[in-house]
PDB file of C-alpha atoms in Angstrom:
ATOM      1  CA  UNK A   1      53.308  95.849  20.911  1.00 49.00           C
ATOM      2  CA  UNK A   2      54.684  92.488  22.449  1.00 53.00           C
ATOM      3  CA  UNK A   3      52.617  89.006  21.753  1.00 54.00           C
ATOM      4  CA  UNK A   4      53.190  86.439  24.125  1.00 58.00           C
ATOM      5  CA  UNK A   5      54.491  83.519  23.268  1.00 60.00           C
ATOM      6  CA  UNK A   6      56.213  84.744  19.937  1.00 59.00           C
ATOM      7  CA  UNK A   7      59.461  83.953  19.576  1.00 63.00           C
ATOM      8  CA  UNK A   8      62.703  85.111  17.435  1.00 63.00           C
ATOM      9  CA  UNK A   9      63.877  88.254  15.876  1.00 65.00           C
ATOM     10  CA  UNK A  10      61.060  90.665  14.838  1.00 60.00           C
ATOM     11  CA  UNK A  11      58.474  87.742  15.570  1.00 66.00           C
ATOM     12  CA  UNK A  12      56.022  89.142  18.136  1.00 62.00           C
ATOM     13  CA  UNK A  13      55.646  92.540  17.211  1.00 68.00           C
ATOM     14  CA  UNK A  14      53.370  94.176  15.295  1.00 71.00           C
ATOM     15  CA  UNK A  15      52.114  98.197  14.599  1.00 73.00           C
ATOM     16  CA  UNK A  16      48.494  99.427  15.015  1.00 77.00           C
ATOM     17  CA  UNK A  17      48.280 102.443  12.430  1.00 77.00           C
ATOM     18  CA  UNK A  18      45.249 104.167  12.009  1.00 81.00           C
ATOM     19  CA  UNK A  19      41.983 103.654   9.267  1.00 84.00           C
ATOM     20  CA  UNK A  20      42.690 105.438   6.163  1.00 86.00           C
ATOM     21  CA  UNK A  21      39.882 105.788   3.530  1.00 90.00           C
ATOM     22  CA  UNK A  22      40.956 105.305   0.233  1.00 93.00           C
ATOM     23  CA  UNK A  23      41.704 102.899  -2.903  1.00 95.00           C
ATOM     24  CA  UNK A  24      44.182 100.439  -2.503  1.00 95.00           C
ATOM     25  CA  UNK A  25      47.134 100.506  -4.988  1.00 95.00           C
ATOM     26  CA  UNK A  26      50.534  99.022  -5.621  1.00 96.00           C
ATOM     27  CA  UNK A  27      53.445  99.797  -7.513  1.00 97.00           C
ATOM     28  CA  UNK A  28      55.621  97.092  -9.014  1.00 96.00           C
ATOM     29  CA  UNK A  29      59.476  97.245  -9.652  1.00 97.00           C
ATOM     30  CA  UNK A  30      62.538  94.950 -10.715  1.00 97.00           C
ATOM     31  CA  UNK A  31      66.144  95.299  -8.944  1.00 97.00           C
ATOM     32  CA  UNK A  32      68.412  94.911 -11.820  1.00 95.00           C
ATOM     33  CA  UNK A  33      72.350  94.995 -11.343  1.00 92.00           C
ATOM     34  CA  UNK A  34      72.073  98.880 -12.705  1.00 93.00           C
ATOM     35  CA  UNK A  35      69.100  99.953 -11.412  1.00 95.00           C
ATOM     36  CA  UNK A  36      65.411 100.178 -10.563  1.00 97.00           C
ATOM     37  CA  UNK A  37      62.767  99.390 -13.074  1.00 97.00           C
ATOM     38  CA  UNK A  38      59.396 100.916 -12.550  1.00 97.00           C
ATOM     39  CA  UNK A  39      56.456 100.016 -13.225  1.00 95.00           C
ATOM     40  CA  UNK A  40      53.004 101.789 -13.398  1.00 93.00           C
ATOM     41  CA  UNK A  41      50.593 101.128 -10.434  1.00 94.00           C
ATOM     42  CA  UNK A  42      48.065  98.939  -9.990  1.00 95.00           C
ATOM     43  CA  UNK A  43      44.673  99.075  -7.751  1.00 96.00           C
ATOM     44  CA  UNK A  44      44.224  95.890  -5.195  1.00 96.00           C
ATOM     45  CA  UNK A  45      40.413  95.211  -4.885  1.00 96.00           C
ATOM     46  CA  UNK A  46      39.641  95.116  -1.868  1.00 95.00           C
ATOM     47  CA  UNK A  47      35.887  94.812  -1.001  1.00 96.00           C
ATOM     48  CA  UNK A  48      34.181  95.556   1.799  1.00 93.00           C
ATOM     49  CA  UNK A  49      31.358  93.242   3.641  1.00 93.00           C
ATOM     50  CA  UNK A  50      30.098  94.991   6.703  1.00 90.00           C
ATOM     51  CA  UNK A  51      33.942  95.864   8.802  1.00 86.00           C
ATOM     52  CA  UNK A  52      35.590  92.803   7.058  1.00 91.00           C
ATOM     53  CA  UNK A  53      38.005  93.420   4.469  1.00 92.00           C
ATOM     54  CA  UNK A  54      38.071  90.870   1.149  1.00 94.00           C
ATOM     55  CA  UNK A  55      40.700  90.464  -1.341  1.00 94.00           C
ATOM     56  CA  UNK A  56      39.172  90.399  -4.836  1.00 96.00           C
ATOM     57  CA  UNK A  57      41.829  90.796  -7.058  1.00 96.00           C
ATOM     58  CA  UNK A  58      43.749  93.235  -9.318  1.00 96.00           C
ATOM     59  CA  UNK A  59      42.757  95.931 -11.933  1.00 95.00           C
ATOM     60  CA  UNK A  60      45.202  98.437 -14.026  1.00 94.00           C
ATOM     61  CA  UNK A  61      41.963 100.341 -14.890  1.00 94.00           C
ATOM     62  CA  UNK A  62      42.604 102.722 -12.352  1.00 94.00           C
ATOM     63  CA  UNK A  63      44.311 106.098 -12.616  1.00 94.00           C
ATOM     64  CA  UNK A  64      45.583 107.617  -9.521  1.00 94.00           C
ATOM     65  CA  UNK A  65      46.046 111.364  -9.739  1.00 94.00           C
ATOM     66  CA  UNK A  66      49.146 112.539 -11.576  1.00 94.00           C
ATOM     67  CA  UNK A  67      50.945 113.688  -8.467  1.00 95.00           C
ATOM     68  CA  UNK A  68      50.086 110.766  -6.803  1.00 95.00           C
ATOM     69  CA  UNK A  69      51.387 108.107  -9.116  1.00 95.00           C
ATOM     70  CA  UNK A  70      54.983 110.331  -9.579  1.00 96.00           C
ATOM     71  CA  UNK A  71      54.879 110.066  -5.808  1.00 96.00           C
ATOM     72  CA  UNK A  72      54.682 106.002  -5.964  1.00 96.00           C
ATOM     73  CA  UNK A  73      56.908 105.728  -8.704  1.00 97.00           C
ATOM     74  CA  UNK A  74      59.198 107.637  -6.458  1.00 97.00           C
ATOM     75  CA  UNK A  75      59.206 105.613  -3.486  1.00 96.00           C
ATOM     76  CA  UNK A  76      59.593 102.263  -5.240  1.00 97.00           C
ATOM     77  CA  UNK A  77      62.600 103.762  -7.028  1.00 97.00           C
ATOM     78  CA  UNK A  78      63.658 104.362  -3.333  1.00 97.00           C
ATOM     79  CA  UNK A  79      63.016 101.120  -1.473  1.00 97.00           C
ATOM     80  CA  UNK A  80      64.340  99.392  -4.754  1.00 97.00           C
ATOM     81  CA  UNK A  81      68.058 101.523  -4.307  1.00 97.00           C
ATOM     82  CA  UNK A  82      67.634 100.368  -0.787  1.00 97.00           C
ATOM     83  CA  UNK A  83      67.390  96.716  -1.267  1.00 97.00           C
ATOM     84  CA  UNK A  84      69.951  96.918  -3.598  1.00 94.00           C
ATOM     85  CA  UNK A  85      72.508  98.585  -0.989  1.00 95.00           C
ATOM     86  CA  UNK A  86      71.577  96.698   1.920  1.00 95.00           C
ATOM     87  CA  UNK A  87      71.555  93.395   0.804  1.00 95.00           C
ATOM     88  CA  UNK A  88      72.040  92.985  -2.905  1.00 95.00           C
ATOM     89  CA  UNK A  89      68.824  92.308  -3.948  1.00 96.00           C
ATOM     90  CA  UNK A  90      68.129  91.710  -7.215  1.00 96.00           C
ATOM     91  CA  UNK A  91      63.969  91.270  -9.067  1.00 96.00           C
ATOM     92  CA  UNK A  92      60.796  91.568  -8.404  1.00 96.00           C
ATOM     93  CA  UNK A  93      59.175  93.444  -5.586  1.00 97.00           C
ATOM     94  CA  UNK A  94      56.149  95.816  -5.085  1.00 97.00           C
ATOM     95  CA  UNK A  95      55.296  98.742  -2.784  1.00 97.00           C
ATOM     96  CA  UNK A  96      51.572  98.582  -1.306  1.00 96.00           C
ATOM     97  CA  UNK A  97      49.133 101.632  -0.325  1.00 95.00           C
ATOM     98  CA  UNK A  98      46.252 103.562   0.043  1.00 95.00           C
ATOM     99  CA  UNK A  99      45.301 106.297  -2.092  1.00 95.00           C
ATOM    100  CA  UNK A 100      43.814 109.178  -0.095  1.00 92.00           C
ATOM    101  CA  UNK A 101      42.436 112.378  -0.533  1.00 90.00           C
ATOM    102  CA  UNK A 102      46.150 113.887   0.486  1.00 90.00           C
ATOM    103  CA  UNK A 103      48.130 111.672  -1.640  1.00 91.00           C
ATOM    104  CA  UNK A 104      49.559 108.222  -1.010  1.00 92.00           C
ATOM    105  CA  UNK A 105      49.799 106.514   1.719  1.00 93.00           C
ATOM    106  CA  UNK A 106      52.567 103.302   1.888  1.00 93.00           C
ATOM    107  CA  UNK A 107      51.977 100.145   4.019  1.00 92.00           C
ATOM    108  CA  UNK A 108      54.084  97.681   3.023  1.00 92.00           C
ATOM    109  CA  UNK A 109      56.945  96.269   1.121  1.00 95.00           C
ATOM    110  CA  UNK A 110      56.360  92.759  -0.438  1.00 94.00           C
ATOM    111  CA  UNK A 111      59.543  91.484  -1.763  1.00 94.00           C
ATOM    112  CA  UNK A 112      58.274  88.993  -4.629  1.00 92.00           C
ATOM    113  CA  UNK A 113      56.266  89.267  -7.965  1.00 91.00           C
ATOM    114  CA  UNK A 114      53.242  90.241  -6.292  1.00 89.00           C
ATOM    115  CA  UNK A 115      49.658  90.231  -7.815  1.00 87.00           C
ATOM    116  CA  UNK A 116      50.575  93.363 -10.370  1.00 88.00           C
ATOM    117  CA  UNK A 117      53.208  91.591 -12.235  1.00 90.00           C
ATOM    118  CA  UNK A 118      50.043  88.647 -13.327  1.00 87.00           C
ATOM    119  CA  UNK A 119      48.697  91.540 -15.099  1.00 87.00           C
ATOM    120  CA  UNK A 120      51.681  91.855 -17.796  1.00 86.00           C
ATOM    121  CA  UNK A 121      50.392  90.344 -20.782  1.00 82.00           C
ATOM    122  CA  UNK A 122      52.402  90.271 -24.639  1.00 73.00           C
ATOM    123  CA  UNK A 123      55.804  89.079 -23.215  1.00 76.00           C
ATOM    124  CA  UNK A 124      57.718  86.469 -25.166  1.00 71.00           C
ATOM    125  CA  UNK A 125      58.695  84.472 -21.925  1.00 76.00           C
ATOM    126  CA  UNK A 126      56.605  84.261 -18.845  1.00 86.00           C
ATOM    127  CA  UNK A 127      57.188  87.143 -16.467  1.00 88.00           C
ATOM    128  CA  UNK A 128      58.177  84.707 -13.620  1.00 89.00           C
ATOM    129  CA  UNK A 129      61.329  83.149 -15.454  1.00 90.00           C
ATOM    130  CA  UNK A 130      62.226  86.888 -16.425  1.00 90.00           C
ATOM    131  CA  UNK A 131      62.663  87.514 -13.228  1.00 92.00           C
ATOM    132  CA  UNK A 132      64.507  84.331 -12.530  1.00 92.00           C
ATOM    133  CA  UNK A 133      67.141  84.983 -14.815  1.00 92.00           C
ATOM    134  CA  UNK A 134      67.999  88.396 -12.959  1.00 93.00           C
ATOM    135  CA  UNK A 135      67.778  86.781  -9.536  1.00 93.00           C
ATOM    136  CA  UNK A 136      70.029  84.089 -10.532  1.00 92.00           C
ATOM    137  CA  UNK A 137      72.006  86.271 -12.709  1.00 89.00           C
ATOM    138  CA  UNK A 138      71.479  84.743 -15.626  1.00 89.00           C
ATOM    139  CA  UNK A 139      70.397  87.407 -17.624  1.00 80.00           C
ATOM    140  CA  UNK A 140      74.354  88.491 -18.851  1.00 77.00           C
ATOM    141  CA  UNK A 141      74.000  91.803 -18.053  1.00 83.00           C
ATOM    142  CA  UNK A 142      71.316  92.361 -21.188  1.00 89.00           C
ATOM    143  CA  UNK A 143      68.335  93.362 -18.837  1.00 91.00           C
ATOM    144  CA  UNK A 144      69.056  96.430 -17.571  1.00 94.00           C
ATOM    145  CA  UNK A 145      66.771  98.858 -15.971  1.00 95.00           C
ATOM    146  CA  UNK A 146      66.190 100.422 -18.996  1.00 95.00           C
ATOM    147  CA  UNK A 147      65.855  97.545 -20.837  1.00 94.00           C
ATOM    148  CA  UNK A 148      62.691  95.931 -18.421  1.00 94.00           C
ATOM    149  CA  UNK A 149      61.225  99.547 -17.508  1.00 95.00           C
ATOM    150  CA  UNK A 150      60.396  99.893 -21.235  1.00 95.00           C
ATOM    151  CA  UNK A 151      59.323  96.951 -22.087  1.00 92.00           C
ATOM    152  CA  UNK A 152      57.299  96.210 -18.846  1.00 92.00           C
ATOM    153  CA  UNK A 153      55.904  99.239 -18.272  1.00 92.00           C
ATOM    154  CA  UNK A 154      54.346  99.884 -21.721  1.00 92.00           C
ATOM    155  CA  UNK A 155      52.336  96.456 -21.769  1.00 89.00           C
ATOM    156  CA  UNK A 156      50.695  97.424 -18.762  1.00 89.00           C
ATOM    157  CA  UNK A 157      49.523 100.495 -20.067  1.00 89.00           C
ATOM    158  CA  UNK A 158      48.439  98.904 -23.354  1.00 89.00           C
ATOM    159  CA  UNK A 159      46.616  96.141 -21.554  1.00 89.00           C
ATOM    160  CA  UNK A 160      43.879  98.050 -19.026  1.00 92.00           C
ATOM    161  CA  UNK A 161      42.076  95.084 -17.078  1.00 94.00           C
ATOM    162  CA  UNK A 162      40.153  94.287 -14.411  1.00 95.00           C
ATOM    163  CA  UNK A 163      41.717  90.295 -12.638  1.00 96.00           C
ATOM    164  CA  UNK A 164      39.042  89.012 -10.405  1.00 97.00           C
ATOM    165  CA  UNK A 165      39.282  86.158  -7.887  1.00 96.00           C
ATOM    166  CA  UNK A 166      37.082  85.519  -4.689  1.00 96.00           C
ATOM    167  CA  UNK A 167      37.386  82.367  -3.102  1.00 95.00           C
ATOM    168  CA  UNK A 168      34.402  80.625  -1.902  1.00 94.00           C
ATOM    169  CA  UNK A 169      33.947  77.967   0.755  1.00 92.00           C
ATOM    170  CA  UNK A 170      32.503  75.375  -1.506  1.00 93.00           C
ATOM    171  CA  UNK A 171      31.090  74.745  -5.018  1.00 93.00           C
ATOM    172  CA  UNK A 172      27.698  75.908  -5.379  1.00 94.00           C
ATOM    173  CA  UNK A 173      24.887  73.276  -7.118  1.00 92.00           C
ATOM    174  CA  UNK A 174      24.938  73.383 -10.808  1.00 90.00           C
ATOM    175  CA  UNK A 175      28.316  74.445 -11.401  1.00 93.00           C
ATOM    176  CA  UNK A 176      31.217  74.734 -12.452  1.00 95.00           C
ATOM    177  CA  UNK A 177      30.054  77.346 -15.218  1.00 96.00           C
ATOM    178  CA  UNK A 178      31.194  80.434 -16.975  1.00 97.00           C
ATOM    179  CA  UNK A 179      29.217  83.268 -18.934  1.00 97.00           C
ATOM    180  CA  UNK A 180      30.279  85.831 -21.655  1.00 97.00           C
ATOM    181  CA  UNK A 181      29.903  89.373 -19.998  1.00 97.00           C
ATOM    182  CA  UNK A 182      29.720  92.634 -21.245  1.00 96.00           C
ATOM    183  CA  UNK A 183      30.692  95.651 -19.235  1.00 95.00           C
ATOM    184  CA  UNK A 184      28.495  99.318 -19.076  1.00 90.00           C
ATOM    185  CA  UNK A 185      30.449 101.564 -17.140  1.00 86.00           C
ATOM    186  CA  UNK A 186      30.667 100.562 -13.588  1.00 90.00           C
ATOM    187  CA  UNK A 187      28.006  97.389 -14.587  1.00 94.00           C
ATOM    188  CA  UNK A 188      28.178  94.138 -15.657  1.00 96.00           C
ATOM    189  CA  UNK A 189      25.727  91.978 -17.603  1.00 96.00           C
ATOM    190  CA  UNK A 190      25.553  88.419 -19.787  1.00 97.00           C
ATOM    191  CA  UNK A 191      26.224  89.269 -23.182  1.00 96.00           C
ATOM    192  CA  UNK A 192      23.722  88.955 -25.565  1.00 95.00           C
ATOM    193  CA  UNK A 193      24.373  86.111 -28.865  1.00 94.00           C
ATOM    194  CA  UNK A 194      26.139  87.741 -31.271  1.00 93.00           C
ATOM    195  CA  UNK A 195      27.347  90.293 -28.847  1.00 94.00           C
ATOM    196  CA  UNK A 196      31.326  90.829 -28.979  1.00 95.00           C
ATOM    197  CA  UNK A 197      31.773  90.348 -24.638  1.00 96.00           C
ATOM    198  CA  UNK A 198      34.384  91.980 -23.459  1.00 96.00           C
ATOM    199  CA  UNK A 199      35.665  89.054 -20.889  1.00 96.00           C
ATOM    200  CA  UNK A 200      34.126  86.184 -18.751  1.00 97.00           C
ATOM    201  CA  UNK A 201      33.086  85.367 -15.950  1.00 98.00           C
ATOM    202  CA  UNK A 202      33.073  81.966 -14.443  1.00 97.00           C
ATOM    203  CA  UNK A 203      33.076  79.663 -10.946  1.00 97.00           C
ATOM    204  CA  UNK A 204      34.860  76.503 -10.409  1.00 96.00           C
ATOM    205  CA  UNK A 205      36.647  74.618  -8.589  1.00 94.00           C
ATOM    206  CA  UNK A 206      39.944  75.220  -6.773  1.00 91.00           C
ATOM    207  CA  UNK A 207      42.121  74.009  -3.796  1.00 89.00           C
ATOM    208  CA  UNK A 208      40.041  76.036  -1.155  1.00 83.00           C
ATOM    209  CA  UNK A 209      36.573  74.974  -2.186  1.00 88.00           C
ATOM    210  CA  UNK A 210      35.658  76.889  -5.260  1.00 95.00           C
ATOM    211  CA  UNK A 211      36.404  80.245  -7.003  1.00 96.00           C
ATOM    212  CA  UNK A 212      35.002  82.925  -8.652  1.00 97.00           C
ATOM    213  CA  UNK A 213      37.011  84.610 -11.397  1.00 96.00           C
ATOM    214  CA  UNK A 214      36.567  87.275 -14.051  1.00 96.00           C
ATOM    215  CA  UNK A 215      39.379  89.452 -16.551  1.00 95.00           C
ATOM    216  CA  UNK A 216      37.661  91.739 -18.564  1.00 95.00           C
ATOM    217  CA  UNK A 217      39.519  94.607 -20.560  1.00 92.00           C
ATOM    218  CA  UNK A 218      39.144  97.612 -21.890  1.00 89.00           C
ATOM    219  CA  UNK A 219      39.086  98.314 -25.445  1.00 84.00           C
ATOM    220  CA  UNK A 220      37.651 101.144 -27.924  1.00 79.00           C
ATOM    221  CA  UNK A 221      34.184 101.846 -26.911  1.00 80.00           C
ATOM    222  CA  UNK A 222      34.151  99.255 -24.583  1.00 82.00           C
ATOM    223  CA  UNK A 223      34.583  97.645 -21.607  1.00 85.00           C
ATOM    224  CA  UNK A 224      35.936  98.849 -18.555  1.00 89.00           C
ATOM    225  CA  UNK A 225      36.682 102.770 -18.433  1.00 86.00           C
ATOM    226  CA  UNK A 226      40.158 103.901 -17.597  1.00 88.00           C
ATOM    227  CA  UNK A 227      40.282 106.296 -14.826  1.00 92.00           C
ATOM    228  CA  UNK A 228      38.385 105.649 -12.117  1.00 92.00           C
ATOM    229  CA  UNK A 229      38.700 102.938  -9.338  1.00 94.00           C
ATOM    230  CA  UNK A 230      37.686  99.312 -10.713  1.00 95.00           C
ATOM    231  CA  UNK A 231      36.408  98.344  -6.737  1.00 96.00           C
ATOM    232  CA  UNK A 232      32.655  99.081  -8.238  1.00 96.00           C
ATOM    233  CA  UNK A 233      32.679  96.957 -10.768  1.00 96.00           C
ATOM    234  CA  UNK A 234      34.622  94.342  -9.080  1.00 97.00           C
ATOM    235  CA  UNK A 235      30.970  94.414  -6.812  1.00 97.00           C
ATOM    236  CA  UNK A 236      28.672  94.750  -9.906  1.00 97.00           C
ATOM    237  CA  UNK A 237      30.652  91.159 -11.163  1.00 98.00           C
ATOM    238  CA  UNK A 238      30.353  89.135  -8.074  1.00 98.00           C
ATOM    239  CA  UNK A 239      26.673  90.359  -7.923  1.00 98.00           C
ATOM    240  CA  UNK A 240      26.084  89.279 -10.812  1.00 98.00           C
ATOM    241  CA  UNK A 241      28.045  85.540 -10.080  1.00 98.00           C
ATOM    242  CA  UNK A 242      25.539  85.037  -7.248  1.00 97.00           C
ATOM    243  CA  UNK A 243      22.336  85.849  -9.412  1.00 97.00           C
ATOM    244  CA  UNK A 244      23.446  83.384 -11.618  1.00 97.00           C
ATOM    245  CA  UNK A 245      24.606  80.981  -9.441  1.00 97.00           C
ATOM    246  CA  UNK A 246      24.144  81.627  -5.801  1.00 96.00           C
ATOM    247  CA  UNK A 247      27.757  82.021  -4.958  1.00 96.00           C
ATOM    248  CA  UNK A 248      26.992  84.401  -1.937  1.00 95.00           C
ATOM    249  CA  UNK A 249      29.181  86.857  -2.927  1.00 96.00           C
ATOM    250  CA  UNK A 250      26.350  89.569  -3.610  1.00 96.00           C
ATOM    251  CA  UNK A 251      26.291  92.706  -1.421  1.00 95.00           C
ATOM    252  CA  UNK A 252      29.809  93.705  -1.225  1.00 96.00           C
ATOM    253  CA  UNK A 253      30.730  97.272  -1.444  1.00 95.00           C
ATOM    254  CA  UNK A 254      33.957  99.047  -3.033  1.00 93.00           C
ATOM    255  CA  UNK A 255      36.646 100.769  -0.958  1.00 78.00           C
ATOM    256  CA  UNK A 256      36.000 104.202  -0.926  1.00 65.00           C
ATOM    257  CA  UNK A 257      38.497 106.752  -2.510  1.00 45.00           C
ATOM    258  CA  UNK A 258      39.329 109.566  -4.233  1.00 41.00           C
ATOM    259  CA  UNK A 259      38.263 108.658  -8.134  1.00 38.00           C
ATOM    260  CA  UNK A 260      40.736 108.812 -11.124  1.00 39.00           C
ATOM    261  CA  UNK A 261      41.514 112.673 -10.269  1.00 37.00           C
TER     262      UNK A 261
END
């Protein structure tokens, strides 16, 4: 479809597809000089407040079905081959998409470190001047494929979060603040004194207005469960910011989807 007025190549077009229910994921991967790393999948929160879509975040607490995360890892070991032929591109870059009832669905390539990669935890340097050095080349030929697909990879698996930021339009009165939180399941409360929380959650302020964030992990017994889609409790955390502190962010619901499977 044309847009008037837009001008230079591939400016001023744009494809209609059609609504597919399901939970947004992504799959990370690195272009080395040998290869495609790949890493496991993450879920994008997106929230839903009446027909308007809100971007909430990033959880590796959900498990897409086993077919359907062979089929992502597939098709970012595909794209990344292809970036690699076509124009010699070398790092970071993720594959977005909807989990449906029949499988995966891809929408988009995003050619950077995209929110997934803030989710790797444990490494030695920061994940952003990893993938500098392979960009740049700097890296001497030591990180191969191999080499970041088993390091990478595992520390996402280890580390099963929930990463959640909704941007506000202002601070509301009384804060900036920040609670301990436990999480039951798919719910979230204020942990109790004593009580060992299992992350926080907290508004301030930030270059838009204001923020509301959260990370909570999982961990034995505790915390969020592995398997199904985080999207619920995503909503059960910013219900819980606006009890506290009137943030407006109460009354969202979760994509729909197909579950862990």
């Amino acid at each position: 479809m044309d847009v008037p007025g837009a001008r230079g190549p591939g400016l001023g077009l744009f494809r209609v597809a059609p609504f597919v229910e399901g939970v947004p994921c992504s799959i990370g991967a690195v272009v080395t000089a040998d290869g495609v790393a790949v890493l496991r999948s993450v879920e994008n929160l997106v929230l839903r407040d009446g027909r308007r879509f809100l971007y909430s975040g990033v959880s590796s607490v959900y498990d897409p079905p086993v077919g359907v995360q062979r089929s992502m890892a597939e098709a970012a070991r595909r794209v990344g081959e292809e970036l690699r032929r076509r124009v010699g591109y070398r790092g970071a870059f993720s594959v977005d998409g909807i989990v449906t009832a029949a499988g995966w669905r891809a929408t988009e390539v995003n050619t950077r470190a995209s929110g997934g990669f803030g989710m790797l935890k444990g490494l030695t340097v920061p994940v952003g001047l990893l993938n500098a050095a392979i960009v740049e080349g700097w890296d001497d030929g030591a990180l191969t494929s191999a080499v970041i697909e088993s390091t990478l990879r595992p520390l996402l698996e280890a580390d099963r979060a929930l990463r959640l930021v909704r941007v506000l339009p202002a601070l509301p009165p009384g804060t900036p603040a920040s609670v301990a939180v436990c999480i039951d399941g798919q719910t979230a409360r204020v942990a109790a004194d004593g009580e060992e929380p299992d992350g926080e959650l907290l508004v301030g302020r930030a270059a838009t207005g204001a923020v509301v964030m959260s990370r909570v992990a999982a961990r034995p017994g505790a915390g969020p469960t592995p398997g199904p889609s985080a999207g619920p409790l995503a909503v059960a955390l910013l219900d819980l910011a606006d009890r506290l502190w009137s943030t407006g962010t109460a009354g969202l619901t979760a994509a729909g989807g197909t579950g862990a499977g």
